[in-house]
Short mmCIF file of C-alpha atoms in Angstrom, two decimals:
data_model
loop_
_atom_site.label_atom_id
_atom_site.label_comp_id
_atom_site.label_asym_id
_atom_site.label_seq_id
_atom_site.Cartn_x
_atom_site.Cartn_y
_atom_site.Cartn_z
CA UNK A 204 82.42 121.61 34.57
CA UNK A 205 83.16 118.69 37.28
CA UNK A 206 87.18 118.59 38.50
CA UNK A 207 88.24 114.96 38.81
CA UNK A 208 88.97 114.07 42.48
CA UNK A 209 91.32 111.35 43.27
CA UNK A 210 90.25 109.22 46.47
CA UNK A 211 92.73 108.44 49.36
CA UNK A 212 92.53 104.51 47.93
CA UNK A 213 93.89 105.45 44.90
CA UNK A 214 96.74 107.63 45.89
CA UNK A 215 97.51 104.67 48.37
CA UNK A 216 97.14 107.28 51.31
CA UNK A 217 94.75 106.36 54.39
CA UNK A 218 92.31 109.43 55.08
CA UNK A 219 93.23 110.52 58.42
CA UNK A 220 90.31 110.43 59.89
CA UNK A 221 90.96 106.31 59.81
CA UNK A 222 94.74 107.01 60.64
CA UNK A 223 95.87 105.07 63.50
CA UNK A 224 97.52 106.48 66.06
CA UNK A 225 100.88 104.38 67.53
CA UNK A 226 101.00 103.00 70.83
CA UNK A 227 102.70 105.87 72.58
CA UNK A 228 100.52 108.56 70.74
CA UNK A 229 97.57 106.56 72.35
CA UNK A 230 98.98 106.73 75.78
CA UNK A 231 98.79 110.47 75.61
CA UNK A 232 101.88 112.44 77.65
CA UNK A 233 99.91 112.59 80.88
CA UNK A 234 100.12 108.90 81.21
CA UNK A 235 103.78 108.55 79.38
CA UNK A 236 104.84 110.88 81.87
CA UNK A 237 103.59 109.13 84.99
CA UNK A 238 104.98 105.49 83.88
CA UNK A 239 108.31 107.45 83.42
CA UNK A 240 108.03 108.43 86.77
CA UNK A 241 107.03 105.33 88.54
CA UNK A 242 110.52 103.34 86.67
CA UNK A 243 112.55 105.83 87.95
CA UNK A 244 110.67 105.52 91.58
CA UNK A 245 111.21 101.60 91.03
CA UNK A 246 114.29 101.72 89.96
CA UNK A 247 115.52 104.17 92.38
CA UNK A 248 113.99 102.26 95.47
CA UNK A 249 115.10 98.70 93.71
CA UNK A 250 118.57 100.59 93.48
CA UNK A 251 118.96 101.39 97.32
CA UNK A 252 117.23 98.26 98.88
CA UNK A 253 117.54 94.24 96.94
CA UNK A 254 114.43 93.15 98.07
CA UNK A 255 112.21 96.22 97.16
CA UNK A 256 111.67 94.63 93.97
CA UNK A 257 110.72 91.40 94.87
CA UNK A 258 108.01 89.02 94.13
CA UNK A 259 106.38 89.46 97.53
CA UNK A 260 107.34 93.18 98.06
CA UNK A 261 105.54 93.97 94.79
CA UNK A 262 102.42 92.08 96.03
CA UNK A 263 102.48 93.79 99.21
CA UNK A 264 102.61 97.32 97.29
CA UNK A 265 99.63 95.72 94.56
CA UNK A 266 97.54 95.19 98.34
CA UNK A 267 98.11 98.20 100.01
CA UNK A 268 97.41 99.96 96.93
CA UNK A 269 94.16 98.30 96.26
CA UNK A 270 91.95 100.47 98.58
CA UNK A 271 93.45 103.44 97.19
CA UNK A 272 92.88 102.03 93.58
CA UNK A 273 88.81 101.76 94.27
CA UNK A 274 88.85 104.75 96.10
CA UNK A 275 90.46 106.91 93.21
CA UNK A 276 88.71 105.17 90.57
CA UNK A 277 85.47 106.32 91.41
CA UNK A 278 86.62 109.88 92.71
CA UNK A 279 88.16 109.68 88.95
CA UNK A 280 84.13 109.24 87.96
CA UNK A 281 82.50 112.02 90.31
CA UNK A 282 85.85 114.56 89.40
CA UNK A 283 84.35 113.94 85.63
CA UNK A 284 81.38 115.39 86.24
CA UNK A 285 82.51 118.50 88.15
CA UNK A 286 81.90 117.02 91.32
CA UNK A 287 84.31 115.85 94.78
CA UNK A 288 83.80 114.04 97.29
CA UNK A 289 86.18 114.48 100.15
CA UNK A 290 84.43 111.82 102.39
CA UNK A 291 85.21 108.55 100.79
CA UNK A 292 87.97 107.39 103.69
CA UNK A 293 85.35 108.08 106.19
CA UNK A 294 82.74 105.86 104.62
CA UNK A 295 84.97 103.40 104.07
CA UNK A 296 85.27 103.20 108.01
CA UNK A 297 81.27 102.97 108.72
CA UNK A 298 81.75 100.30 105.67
CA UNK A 299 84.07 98.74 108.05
CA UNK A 300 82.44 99.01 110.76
CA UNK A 301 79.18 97.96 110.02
CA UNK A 302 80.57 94.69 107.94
CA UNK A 303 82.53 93.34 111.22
CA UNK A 304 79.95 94.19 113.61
CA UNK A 305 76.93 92.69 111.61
CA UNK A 306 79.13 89.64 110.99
CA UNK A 307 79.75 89.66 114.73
CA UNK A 308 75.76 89.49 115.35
CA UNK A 309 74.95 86.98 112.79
CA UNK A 310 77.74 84.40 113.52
CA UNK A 311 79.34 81.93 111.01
CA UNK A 312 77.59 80.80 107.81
CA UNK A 313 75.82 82.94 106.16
CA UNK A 314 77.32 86.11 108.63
CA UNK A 315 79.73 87.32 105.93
CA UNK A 316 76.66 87.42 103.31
CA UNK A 317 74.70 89.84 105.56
CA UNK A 318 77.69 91.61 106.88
CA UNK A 319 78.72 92.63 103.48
CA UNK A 320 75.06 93.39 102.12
CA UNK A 321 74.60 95.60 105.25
CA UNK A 322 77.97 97.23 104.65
CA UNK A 323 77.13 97.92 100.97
CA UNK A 324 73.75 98.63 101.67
CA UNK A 325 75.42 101.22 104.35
CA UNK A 326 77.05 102.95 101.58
CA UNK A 327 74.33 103.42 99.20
CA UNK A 328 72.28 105.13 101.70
CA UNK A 329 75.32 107.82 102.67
CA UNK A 330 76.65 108.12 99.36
CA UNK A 331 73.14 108.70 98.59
CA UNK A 332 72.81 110.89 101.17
CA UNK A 333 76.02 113.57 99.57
CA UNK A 334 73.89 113.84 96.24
CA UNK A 335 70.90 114.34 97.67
CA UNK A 336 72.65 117.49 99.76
CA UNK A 337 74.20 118.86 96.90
CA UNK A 338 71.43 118.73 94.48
CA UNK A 339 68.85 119.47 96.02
CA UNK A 340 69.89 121.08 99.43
CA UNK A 341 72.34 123.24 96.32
CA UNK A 342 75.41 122.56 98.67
CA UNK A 343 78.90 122.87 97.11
CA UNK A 344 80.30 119.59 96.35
CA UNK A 345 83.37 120.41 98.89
CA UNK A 346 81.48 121.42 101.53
CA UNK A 347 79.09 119.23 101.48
CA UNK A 348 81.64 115.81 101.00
CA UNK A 349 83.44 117.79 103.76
CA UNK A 350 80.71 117.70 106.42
CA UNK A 351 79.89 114.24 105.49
CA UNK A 352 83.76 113.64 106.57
CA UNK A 353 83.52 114.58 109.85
CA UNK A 354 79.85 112.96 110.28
CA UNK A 355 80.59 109.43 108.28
CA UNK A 356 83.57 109.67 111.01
CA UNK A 357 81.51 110.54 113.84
CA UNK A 358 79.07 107.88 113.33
CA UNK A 359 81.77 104.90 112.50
CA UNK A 360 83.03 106.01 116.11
CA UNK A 361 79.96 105.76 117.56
CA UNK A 362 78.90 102.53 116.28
CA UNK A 363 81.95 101.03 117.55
CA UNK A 364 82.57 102.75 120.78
CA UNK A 365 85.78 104.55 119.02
CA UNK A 366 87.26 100.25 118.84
CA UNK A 367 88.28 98.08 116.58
CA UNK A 368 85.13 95.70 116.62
CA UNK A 369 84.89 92.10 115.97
CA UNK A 370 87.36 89.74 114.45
CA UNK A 371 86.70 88.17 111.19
CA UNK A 372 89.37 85.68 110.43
CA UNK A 373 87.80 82.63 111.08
CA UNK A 374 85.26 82.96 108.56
CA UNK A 375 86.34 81.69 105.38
CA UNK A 376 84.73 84.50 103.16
CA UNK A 377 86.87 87.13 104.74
CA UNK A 378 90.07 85.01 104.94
CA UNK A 379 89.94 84.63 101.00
CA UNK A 380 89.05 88.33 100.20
CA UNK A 381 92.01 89.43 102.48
CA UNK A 382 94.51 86.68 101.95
CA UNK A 383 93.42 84.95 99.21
CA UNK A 384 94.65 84.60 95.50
CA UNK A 385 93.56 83.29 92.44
CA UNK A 386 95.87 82.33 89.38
CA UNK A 387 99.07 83.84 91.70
CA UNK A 388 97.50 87.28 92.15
CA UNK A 389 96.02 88.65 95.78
CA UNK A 390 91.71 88.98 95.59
CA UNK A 391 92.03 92.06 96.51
CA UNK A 392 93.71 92.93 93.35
CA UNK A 393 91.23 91.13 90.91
CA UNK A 394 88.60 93.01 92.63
CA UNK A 395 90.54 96.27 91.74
CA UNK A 396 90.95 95.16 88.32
CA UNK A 397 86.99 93.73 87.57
CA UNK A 398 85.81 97.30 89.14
CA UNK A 399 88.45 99.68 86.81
CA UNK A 400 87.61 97.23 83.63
CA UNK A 401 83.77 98.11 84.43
CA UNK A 402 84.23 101.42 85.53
CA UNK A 403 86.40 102.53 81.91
CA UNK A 404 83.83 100.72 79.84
CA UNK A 405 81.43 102.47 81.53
CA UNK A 406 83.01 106.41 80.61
CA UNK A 407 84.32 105.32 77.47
CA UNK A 408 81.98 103.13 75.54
CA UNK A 409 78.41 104.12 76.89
CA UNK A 410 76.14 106.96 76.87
CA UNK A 411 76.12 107.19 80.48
CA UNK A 412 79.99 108.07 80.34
CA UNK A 413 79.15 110.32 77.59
CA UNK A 414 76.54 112.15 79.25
CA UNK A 415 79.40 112.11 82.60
CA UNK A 416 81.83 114.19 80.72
CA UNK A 417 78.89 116.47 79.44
CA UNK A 418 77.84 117.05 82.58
CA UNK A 419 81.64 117.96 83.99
CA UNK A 420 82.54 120.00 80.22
CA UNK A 421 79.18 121.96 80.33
CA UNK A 422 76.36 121.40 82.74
CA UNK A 423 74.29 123.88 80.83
CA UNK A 424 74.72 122.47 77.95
CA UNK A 425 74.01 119.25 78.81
CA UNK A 426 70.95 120.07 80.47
CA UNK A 427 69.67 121.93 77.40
CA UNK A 428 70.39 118.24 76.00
CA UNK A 429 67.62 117.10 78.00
CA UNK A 430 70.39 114.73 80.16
CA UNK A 431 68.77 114.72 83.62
CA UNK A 432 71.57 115.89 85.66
CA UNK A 433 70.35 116.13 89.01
CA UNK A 434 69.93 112.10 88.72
CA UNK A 435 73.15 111.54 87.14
CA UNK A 436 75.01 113.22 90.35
CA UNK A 437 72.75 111.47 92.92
CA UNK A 438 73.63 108.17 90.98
CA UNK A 439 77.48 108.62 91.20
CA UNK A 440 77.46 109.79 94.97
CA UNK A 441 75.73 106.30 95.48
CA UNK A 442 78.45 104.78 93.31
CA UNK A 443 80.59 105.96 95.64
CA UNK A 444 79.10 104.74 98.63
CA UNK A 445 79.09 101.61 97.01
CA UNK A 446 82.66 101.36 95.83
CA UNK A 447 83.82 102.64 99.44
CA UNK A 448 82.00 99.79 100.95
CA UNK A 449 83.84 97.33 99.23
CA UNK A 450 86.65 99.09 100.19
CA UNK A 451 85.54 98.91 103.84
CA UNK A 452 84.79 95.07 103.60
CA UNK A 453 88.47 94.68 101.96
CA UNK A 454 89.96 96.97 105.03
CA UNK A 455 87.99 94.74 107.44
CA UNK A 456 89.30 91.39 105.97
CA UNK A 457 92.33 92.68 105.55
CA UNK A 458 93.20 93.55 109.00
CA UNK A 459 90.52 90.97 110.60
CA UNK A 460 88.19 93.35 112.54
CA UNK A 461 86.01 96.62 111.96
CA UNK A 462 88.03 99.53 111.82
CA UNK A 463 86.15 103.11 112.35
CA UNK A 464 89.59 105.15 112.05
CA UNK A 465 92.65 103.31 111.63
CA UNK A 466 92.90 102.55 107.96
CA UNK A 467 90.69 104.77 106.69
CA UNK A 468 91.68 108.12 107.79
CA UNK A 469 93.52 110.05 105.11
CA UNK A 470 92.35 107.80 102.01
CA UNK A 471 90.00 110.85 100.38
CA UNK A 472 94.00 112.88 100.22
CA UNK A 473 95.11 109.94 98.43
CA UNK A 474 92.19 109.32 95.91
CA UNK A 475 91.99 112.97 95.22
CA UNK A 476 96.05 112.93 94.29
CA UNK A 477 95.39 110.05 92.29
CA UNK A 478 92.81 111.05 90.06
CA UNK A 479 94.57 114.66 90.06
CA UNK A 480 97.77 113.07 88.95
CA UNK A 481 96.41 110.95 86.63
CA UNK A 482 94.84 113.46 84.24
CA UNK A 483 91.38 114.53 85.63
CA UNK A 484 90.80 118.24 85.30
CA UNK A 485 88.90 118.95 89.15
CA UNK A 486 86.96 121.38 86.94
CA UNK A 487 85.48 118.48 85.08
CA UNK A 488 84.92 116.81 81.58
CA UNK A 489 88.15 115.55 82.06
CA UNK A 490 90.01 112.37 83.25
CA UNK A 491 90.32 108.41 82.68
CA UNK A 492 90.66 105.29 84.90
CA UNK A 493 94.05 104.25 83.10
CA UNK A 494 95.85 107.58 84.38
CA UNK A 495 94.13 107.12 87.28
CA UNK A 496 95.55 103.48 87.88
CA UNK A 497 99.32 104.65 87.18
CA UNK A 498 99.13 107.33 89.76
CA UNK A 499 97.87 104.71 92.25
CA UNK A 500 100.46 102.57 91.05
CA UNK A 501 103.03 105.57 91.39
CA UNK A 502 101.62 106.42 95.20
CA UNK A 503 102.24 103.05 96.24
CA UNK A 504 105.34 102.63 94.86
CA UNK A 505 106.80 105.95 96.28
CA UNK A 506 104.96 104.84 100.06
CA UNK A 507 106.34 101.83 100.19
CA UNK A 508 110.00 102.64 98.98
CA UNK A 509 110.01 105.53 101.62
CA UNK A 510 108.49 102.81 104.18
CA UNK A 511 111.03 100.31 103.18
CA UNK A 512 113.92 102.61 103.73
CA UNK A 513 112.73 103.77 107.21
CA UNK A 514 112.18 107.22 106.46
CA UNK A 515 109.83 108.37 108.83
CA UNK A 516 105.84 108.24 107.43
CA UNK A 517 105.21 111.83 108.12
CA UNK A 518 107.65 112.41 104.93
CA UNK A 519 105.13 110.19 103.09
CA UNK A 520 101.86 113.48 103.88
CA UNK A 521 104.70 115.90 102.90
CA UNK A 522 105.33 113.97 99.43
CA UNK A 523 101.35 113.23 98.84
CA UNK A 524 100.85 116.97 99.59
CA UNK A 525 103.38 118.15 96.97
CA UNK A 526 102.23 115.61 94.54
CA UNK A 527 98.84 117.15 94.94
CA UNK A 528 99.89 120.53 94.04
CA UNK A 529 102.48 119.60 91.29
CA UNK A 530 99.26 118.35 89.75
CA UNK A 531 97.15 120.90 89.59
CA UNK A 532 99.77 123.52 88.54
CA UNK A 533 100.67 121.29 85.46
CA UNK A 534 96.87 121.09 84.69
CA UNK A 535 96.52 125.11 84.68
CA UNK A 536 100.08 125.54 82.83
CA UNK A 537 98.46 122.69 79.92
CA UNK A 538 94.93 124.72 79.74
CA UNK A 539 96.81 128.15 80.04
CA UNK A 540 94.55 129.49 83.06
CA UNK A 541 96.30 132.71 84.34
CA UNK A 542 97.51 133.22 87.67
CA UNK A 543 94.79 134.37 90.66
CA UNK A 544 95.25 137.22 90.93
CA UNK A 545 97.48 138.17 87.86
CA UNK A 546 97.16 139.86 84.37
CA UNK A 547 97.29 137.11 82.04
#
């Protein structure tokens, strides 16, 4: 005896696997929670100073923000896959470095061309260099990004002597990525906003993303899936080196010379708050460039309204610091991780 079954056409109702979700749903409270934040940080700031919110103030915070941006984006795609990498703002000074200095040596014309392929070429080989030491030397992730700190640091200081080197601004390559805009908007943003568009496609509509998040959920799964993980990691360390030399060619024409310290130094605290803030579980299989690109947003809001008001910049480590931690202990309250240390 068959029972008659009434589709979800019939009944008019939509099956909810096909349900859509509304606008805020999508969002998800992580990222509701940081755009709540940053109104209240704009609002607050716009509040105590006229100009904060200003055409060109905004801009300013949209530049400053942009190394940051790249920085956190891809720490966003090696936090994924269980990984860190605590020496991006050093890499972005050899980046520096060796963009200004090659320039330097080449000369006008075609000097930008080769002081940017030698800059990026610079950053596949020690970005490279991190996944090749934590594969297959089997170094932890933080140590390993940690010793490549103080050596990427070490070895942008010795390149240039421990000095700013060259000066840049009278090529016309480096003047437009620094001070240039196109359709009202700074380069240095549209470059943020080409590399986040690529980098979400990337995670969320191909099998490499889906074999990212594998990797960060369950390495041992994923390896019984036959996904090749040892290349996977050595692939997004060079990512990295990549993305930070672009960063380092943007700090270089944005300042006009090759800077091994200054500029650099503290960036791998911000990128790690970013992506932290912005969703991304640091034990992996976690995390998004959209959350990622609010907490940037959020950072440089809360840097420059603290800068804008005069308060002194060592308040701005303390607040970056707290962020930090505010992060993480929302992330193990939301998975319900006990205490270290403590009965559940």
């Amino acid at each position: 005896m068959t029972t008659a079954t009434t589709s979800p056409a019939e009944t008019g109702q939509t099956p909810p696997e096909v349900r859509k979700r509304s606008p805020l749903a999508a969002l998800g409270g992580q990222n509701l929670s940081l755009i709540g934040a940053l109104v209240v940080v704009l609002g607050l700031f716009g509040a105590l100073n006229e100009n904060y919110l200003s055409l060109s103030n905004l801009q300013v915070i949209a530049e400053a923000a942009t190394i940051t941006g790249l920085l956190a984006i891809v720490q966003t795609v090696v936090i994924i896959c269980g990984g860190l990498d605590i020496s991006v703002g050093s890499q972005v000074g050899v980046a520096s470095v060796v963009s200004a200095m090659v320039f330097t040596g080449t000369g006008t014309g075609s000097g930008a061309f080769v002081g940017t392929l030698a800059a990026v070429g610079t950053g596949v080989l020690v970005g490279a260099l991190n996944g090749l030491v934590i594969v297959y030397g089997r170094v932890n992730p933080t140590i390993a990004t940690l010793a490549g700190l103080a050596a990427y640091k070490g070895l942008a200081q010795l390149l240039s002597d421990g000095r700013a080197q060259g000066y840049v601004l009278d090529d016309p390559v480096f003047v437009f990525l620094g001070r240039g805009k196109i359709a009202g908007l700074p380069v240095m943003v549209w470059i943020l906003v080409v590399v986040a568009i690529a980098v979400h496609v990337m995670l969320r509509y191909t099998d490499i993303g889906r074999n990212l998040y594998a990797i960060g959920g369950n390495d041992t799964a994923a390896r019984l899936a036959g996904i090749g993980i040892n290349k996977y990691l050595v692939a997004v360390y060079a990512l990295i080196g990549v993305v930070a030399a672009v960063a380092g060619i943007l700090l270089t024409a944005r300042t006009g010379s090759g800077q091994p310290v200054s500029g650099s130094e503290g960036l791998e605290l911000k990128a790690i708050t970013a992506a932290a803030l912005g969703g991304c579980a640091l034990k992996g299989g976690k995390g998004g460039v959209g959350g990622t690109l609010l907490a940037v947003a959020l950072l440089g809001a809360l840097e420059n309204g603290l800068t804008v008001e005069g308060i002194n910049t060592f308040w701005q480590n303390v607040a970056q610091g707290a962020l930090l931690v505010a992060a993480v202990v929302i992330q193990q309250r939301r998975n319900g991780e006990r205490a270290v240390g403590l009965p559940h």
